[in-house]
Short mmCIF file of N, CA, C and O in Angstrom, two decimals:
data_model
loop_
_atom_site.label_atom_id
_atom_site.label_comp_id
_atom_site.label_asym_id
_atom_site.label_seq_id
_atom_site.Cartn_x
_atom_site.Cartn_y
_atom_site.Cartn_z
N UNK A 1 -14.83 -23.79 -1.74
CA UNK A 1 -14.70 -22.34 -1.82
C UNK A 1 -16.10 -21.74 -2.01
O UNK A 1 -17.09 -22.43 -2.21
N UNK A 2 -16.11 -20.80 -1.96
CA UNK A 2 -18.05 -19.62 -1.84
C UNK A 2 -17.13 -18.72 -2.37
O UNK A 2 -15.97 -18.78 -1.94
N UNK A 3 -17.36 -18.03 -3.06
CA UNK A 3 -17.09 -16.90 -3.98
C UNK A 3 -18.67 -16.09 -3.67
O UNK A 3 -19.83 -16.43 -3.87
N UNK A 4 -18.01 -14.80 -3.06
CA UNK A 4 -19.23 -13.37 -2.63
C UNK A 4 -18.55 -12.37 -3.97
O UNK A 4 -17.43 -12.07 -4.37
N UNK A 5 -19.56 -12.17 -4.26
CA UNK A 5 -19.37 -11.21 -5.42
C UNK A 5 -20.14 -9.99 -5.55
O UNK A 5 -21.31 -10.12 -5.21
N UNK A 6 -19.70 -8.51 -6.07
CA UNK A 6 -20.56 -7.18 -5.75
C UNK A 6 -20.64 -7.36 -6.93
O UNK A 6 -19.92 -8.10 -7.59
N UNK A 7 -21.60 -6.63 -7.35
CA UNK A 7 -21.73 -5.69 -8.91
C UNK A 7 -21.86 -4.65 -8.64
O UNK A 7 -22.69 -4.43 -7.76
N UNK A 8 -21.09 -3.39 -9.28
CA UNK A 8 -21.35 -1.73 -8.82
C UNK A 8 -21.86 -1.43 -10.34
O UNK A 8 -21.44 -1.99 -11.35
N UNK A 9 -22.57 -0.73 -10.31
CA UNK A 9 -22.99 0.05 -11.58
C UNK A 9 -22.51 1.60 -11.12
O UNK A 9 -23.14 2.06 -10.17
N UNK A 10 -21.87 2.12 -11.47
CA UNK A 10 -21.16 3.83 -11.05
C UNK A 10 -21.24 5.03 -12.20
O UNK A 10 -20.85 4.92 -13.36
N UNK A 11 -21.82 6.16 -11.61
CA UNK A 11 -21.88 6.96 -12.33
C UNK A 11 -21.03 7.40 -13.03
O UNK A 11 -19.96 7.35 -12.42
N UNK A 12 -20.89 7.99 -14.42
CA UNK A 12 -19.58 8.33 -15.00
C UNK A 12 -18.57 9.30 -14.21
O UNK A 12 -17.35 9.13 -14.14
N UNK A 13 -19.23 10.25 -13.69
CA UNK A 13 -18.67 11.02 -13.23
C UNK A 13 -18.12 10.77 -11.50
O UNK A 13 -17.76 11.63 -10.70
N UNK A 14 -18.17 9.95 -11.42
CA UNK A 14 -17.40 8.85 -10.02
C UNK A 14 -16.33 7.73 -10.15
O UNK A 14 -15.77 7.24 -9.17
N UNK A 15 -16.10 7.35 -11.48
CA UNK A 15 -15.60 6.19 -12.39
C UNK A 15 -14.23 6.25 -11.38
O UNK A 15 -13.88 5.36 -10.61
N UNK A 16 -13.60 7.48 -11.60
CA UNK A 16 -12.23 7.52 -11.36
C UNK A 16 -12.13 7.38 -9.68
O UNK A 16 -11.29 6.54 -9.35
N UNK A 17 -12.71 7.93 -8.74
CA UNK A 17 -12.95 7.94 -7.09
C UNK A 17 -13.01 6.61 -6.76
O UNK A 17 -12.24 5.90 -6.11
N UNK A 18 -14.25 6.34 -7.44
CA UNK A 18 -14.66 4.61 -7.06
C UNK A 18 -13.02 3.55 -7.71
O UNK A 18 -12.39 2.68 -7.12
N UNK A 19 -12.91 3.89 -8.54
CA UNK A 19 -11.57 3.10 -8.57
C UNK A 19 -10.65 3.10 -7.69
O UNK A 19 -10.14 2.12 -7.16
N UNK A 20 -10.40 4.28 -7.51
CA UNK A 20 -9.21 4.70 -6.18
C UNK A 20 -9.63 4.26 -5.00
O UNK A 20 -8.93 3.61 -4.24
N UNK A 21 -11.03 4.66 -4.74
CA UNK A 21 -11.08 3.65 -3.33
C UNK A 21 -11.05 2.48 -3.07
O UNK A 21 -10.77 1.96 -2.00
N UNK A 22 -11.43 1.85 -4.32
CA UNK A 22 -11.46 0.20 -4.34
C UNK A 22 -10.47 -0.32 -4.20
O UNK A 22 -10.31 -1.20 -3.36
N UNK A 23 -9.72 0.02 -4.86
CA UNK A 23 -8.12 -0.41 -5.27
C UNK A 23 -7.39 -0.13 -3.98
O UNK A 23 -6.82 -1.00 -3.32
N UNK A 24 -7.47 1.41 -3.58
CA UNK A 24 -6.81 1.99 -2.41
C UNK A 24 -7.10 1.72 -0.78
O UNK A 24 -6.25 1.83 0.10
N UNK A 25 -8.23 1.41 -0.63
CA UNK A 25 -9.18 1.78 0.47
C UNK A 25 -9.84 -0.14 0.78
O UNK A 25 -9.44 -1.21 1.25
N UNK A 26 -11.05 0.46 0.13
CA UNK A 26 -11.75 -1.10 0.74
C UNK A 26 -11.36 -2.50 0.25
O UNK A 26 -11.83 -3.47 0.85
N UNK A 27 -10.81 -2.63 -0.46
CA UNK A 27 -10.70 -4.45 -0.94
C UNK A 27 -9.24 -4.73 0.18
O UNK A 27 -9.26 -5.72 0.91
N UNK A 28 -8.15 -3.83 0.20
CA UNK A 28 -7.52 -4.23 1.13
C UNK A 28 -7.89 -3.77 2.69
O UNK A 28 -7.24 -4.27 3.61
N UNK A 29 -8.55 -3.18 2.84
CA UNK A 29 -9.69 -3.64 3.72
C UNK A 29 -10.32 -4.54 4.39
O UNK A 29 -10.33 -4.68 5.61
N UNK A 30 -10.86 -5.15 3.60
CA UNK A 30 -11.88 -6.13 3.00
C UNK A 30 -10.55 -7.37 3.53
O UNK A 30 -10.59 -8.03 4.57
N UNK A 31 -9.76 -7.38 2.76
CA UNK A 31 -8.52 -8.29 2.60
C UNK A 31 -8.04 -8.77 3.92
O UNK A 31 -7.71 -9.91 4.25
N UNK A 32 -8.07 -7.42 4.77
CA UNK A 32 -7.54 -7.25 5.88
C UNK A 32 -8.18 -8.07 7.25
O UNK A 32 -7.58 -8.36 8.28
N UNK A 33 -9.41 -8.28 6.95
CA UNK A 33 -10.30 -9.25 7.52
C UNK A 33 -9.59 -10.62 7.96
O UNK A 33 -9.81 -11.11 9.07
N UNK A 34 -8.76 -11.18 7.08
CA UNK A 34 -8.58 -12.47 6.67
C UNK A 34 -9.53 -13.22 6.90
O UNK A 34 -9.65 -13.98 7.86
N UNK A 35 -10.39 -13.02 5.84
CA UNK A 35 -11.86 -13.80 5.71
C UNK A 35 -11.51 -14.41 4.52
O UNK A 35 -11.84 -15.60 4.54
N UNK A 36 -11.13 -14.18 3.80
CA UNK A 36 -10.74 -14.42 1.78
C UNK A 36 -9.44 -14.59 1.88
O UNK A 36 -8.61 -14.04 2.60
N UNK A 37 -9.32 -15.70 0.78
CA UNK A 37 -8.41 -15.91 0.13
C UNK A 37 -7.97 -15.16 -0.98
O UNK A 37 -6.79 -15.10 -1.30
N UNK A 38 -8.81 -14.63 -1.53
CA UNK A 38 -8.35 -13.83 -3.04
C UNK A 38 -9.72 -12.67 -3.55
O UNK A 38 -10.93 -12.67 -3.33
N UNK A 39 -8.97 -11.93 -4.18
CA UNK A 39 -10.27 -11.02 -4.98
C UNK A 39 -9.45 -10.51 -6.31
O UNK A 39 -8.25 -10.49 -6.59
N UNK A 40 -10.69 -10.07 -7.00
CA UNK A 40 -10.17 -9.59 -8.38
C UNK A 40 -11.42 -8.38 -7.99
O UNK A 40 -12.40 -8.33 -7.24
N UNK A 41 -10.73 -7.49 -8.98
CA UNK A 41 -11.89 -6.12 -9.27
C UNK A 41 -11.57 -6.08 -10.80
O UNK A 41 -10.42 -5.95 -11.23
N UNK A 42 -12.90 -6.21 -11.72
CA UNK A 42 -13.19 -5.91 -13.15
C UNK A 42 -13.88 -5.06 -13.45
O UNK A 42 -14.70 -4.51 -12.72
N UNK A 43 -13.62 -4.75 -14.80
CA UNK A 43 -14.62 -3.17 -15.01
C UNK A 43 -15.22 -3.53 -16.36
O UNK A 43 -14.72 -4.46 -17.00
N UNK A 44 -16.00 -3.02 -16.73
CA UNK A 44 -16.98 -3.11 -18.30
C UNK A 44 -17.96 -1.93 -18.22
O UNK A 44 -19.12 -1.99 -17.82
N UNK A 45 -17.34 -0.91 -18.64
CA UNK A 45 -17.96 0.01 -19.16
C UNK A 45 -18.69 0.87 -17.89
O UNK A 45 -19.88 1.16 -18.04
N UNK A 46 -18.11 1.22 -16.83
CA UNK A 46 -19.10 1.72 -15.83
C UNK A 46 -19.74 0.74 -15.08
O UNK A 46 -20.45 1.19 -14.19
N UNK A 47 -19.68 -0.60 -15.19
CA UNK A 47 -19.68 -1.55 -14.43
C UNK A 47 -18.85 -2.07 -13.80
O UNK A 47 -17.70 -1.67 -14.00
N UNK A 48 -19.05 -3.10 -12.85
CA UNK A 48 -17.58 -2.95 -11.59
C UNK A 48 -18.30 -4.78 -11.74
O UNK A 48 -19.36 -5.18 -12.21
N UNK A 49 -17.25 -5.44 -11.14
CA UNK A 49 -17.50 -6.98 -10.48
C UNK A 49 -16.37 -7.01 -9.52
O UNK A 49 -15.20 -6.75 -9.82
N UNK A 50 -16.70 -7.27 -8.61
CA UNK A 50 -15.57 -7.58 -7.19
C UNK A 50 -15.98 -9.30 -6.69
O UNK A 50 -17.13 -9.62 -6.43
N UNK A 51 -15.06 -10.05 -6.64
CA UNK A 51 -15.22 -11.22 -6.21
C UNK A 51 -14.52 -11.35 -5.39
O UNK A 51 -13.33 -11.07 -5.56
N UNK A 52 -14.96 -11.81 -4.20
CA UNK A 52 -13.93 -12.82 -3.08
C UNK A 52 -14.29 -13.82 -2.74
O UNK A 52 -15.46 -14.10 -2.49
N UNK A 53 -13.16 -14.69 -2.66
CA UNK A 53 -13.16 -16.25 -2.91
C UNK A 53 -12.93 -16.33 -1.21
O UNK A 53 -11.82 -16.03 -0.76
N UNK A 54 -14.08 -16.75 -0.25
CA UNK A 54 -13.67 -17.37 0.77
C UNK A 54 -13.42 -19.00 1.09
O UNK A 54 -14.01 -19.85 0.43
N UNK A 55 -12.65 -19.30 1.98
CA UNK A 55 -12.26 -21.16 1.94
C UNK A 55 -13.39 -21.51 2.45
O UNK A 55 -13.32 -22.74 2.52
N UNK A 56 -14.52 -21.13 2.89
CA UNK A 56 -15.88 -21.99 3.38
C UNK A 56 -16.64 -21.35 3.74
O UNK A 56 -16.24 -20.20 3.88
N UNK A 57 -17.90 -21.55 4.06
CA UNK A 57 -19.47 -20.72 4.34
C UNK A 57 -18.95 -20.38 5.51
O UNK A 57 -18.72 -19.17 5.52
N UNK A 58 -18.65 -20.92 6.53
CA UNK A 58 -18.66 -20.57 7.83
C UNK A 58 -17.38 -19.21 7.79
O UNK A 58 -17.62 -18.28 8.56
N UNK A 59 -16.37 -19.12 7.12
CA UNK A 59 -15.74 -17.92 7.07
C UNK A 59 -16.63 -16.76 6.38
O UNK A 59 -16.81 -15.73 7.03
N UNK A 60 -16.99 -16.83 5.54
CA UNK A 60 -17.67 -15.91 5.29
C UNK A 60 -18.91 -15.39 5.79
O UNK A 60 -19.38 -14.33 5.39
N UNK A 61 -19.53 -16.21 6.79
CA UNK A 61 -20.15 -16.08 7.91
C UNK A 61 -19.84 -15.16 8.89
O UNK A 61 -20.58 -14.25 9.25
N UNK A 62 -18.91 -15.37 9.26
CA UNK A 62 -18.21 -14.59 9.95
C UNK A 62 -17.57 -13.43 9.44
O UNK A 62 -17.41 -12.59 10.32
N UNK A 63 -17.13 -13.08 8.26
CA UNK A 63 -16.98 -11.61 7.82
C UNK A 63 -18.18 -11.02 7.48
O UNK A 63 -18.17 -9.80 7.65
N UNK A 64 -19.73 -11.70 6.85
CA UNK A 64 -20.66 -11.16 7.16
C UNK A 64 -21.17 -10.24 8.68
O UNK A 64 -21.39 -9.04 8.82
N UNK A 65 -21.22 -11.03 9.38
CA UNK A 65 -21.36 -10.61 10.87
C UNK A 65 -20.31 -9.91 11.83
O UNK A 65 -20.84 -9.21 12.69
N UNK A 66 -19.13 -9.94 11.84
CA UNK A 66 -18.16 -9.02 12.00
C UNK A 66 -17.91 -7.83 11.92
O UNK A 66 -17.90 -6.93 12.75
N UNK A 67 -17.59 -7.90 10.10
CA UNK A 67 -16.86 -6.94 10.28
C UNK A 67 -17.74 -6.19 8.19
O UNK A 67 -17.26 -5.46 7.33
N UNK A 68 -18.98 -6.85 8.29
CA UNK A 68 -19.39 -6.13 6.72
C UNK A 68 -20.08 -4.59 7.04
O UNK A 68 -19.88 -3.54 6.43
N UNK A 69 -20.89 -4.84 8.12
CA UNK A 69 -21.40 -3.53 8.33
C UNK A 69 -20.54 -2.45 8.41
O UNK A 69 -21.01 -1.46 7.84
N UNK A 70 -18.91 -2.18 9.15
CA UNK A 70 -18.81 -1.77 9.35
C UNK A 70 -17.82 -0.72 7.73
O UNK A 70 -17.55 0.47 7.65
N UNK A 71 -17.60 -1.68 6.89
CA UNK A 71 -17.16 -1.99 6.02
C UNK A 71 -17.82 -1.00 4.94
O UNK A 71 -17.36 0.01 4.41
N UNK A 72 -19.22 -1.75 4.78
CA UNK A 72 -20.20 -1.07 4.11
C UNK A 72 -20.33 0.15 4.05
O UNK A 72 -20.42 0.82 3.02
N UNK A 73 -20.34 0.70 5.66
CA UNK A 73 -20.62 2.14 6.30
C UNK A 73 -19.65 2.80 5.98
O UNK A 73 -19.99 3.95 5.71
N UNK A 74 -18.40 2.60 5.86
CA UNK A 74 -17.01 3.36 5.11
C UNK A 74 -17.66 3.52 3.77
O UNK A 74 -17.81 4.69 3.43
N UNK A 75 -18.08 2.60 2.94
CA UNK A 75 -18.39 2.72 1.48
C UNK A 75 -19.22 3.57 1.22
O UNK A 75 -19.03 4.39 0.33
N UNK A 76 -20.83 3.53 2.32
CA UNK A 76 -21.69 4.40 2.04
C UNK A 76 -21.30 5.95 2.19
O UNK A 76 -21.72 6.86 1.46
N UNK A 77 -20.40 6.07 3.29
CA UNK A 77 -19.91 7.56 3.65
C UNK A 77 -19.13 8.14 1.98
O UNK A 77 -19.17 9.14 1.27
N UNK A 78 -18.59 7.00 1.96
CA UNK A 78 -17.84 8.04 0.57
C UNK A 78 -18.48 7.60 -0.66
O UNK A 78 -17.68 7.78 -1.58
N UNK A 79 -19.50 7.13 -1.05
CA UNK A 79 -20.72 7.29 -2.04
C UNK A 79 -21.93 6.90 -1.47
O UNK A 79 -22.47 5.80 -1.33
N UNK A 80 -22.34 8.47 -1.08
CA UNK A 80 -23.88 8.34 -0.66
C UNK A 80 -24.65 7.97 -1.56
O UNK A 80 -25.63 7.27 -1.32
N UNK A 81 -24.24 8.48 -3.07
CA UNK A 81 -25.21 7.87 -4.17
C UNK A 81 -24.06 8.00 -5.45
O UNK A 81 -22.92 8.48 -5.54
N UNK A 82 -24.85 7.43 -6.22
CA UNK A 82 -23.75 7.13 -7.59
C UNK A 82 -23.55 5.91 -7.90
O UNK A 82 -22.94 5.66 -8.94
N UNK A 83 -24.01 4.91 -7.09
CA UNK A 83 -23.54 3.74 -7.28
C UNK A 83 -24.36 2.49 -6.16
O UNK A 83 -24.45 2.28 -4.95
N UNK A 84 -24.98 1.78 -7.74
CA UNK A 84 -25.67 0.89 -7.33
C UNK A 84 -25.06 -0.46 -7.14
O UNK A 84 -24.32 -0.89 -8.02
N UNK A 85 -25.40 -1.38 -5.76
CA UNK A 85 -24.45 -2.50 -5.33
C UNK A 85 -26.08 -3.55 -5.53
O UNK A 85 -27.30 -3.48 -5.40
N UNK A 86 -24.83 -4.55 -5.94
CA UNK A 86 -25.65 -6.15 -5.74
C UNK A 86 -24.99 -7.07 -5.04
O UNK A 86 -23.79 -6.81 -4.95
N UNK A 87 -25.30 -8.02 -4.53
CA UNK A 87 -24.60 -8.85 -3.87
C UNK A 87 -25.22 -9.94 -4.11
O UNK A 87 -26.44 -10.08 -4.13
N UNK A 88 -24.01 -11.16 -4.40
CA UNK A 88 -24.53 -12.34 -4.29
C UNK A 88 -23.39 -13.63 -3.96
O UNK A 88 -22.20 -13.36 -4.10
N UNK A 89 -23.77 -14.96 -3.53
CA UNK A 89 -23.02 -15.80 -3.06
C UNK A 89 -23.12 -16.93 -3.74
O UNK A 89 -24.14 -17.60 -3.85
N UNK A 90 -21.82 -17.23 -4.33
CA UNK A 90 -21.71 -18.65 -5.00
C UNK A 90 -21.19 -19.98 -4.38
O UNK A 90 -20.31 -19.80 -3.54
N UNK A 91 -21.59 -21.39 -4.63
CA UNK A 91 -20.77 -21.57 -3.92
C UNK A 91 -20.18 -22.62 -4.91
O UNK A 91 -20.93 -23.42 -5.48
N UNK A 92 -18.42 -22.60 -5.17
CA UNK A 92 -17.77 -22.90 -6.41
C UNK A 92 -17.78 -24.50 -6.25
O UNK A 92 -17.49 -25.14 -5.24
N UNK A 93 -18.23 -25.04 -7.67
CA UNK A 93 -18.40 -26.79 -7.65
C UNK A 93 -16.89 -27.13 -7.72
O UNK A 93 -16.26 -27.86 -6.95
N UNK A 94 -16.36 -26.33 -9.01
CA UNK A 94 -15.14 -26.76 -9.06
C UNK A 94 -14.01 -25.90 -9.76
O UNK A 94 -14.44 -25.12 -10.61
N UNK A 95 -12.99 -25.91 -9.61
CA UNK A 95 -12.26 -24.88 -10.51
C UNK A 95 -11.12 -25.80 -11.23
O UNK A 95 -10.58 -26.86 -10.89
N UNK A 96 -10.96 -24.75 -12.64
CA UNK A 96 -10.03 -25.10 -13.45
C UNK A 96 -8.73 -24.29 -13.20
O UNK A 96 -8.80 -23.08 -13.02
N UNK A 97 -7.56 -24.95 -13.20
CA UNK A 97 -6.09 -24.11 -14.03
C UNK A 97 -5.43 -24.83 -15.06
O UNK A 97 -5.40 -26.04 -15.29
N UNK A 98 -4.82 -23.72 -15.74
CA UNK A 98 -4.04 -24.10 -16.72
C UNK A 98 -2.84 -24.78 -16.33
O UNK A 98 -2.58 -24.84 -15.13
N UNK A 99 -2.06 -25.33 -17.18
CA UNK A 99 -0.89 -26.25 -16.39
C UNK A 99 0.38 -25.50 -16.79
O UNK A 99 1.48 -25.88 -16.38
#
């Protein structure tokens, strides 16, 4: 698995928009790709973490090159500013579940 992960830092006064679109708009979106297997969206205080768990580099390869730009460009249109993105790529050694 590669787990791509955002960090948003969002202005207070966007808190509530940026939720709604995330939730509403881009992760099923995003989802809609069938690039990922799974995502979570977390919050801490005006901070955001979005993770998606893709099944291998080469898929997420391919939602890179596809279909992120176009993705992105939805995001940037509806926050030109307010909100700072990071991006980064893991790639998972191993995972735990509970039984």
């Amino acid at each position: 698995m590669i787990t791509y992960e955002i960090t948003a830092t969002v202005q207070p006064d966007l808190i509530e928009t940026y939720e709604s679109y995330m939730i509403d708009r881009h992760i099923p979106h995003l989802m809609e790709t069938g690039c990922f297997a799974s995502a979570t969206f977390s919050r801490n205080s005006g901070r955001y973490r979005i993770r998606y768990e893709a099944h291998d580099r080469d898929t997420l390869t391919t939602y890179l090159k596809d279909h992120a730009a176009r993705l992105r460009d939805d995001f940037a249109a509806h926050f030109p500013t307010g909100v700072e993105l990071s991006r980064d790529t893991w790639d998972v050694v191993t995972a735990f579940f509970s039984e």
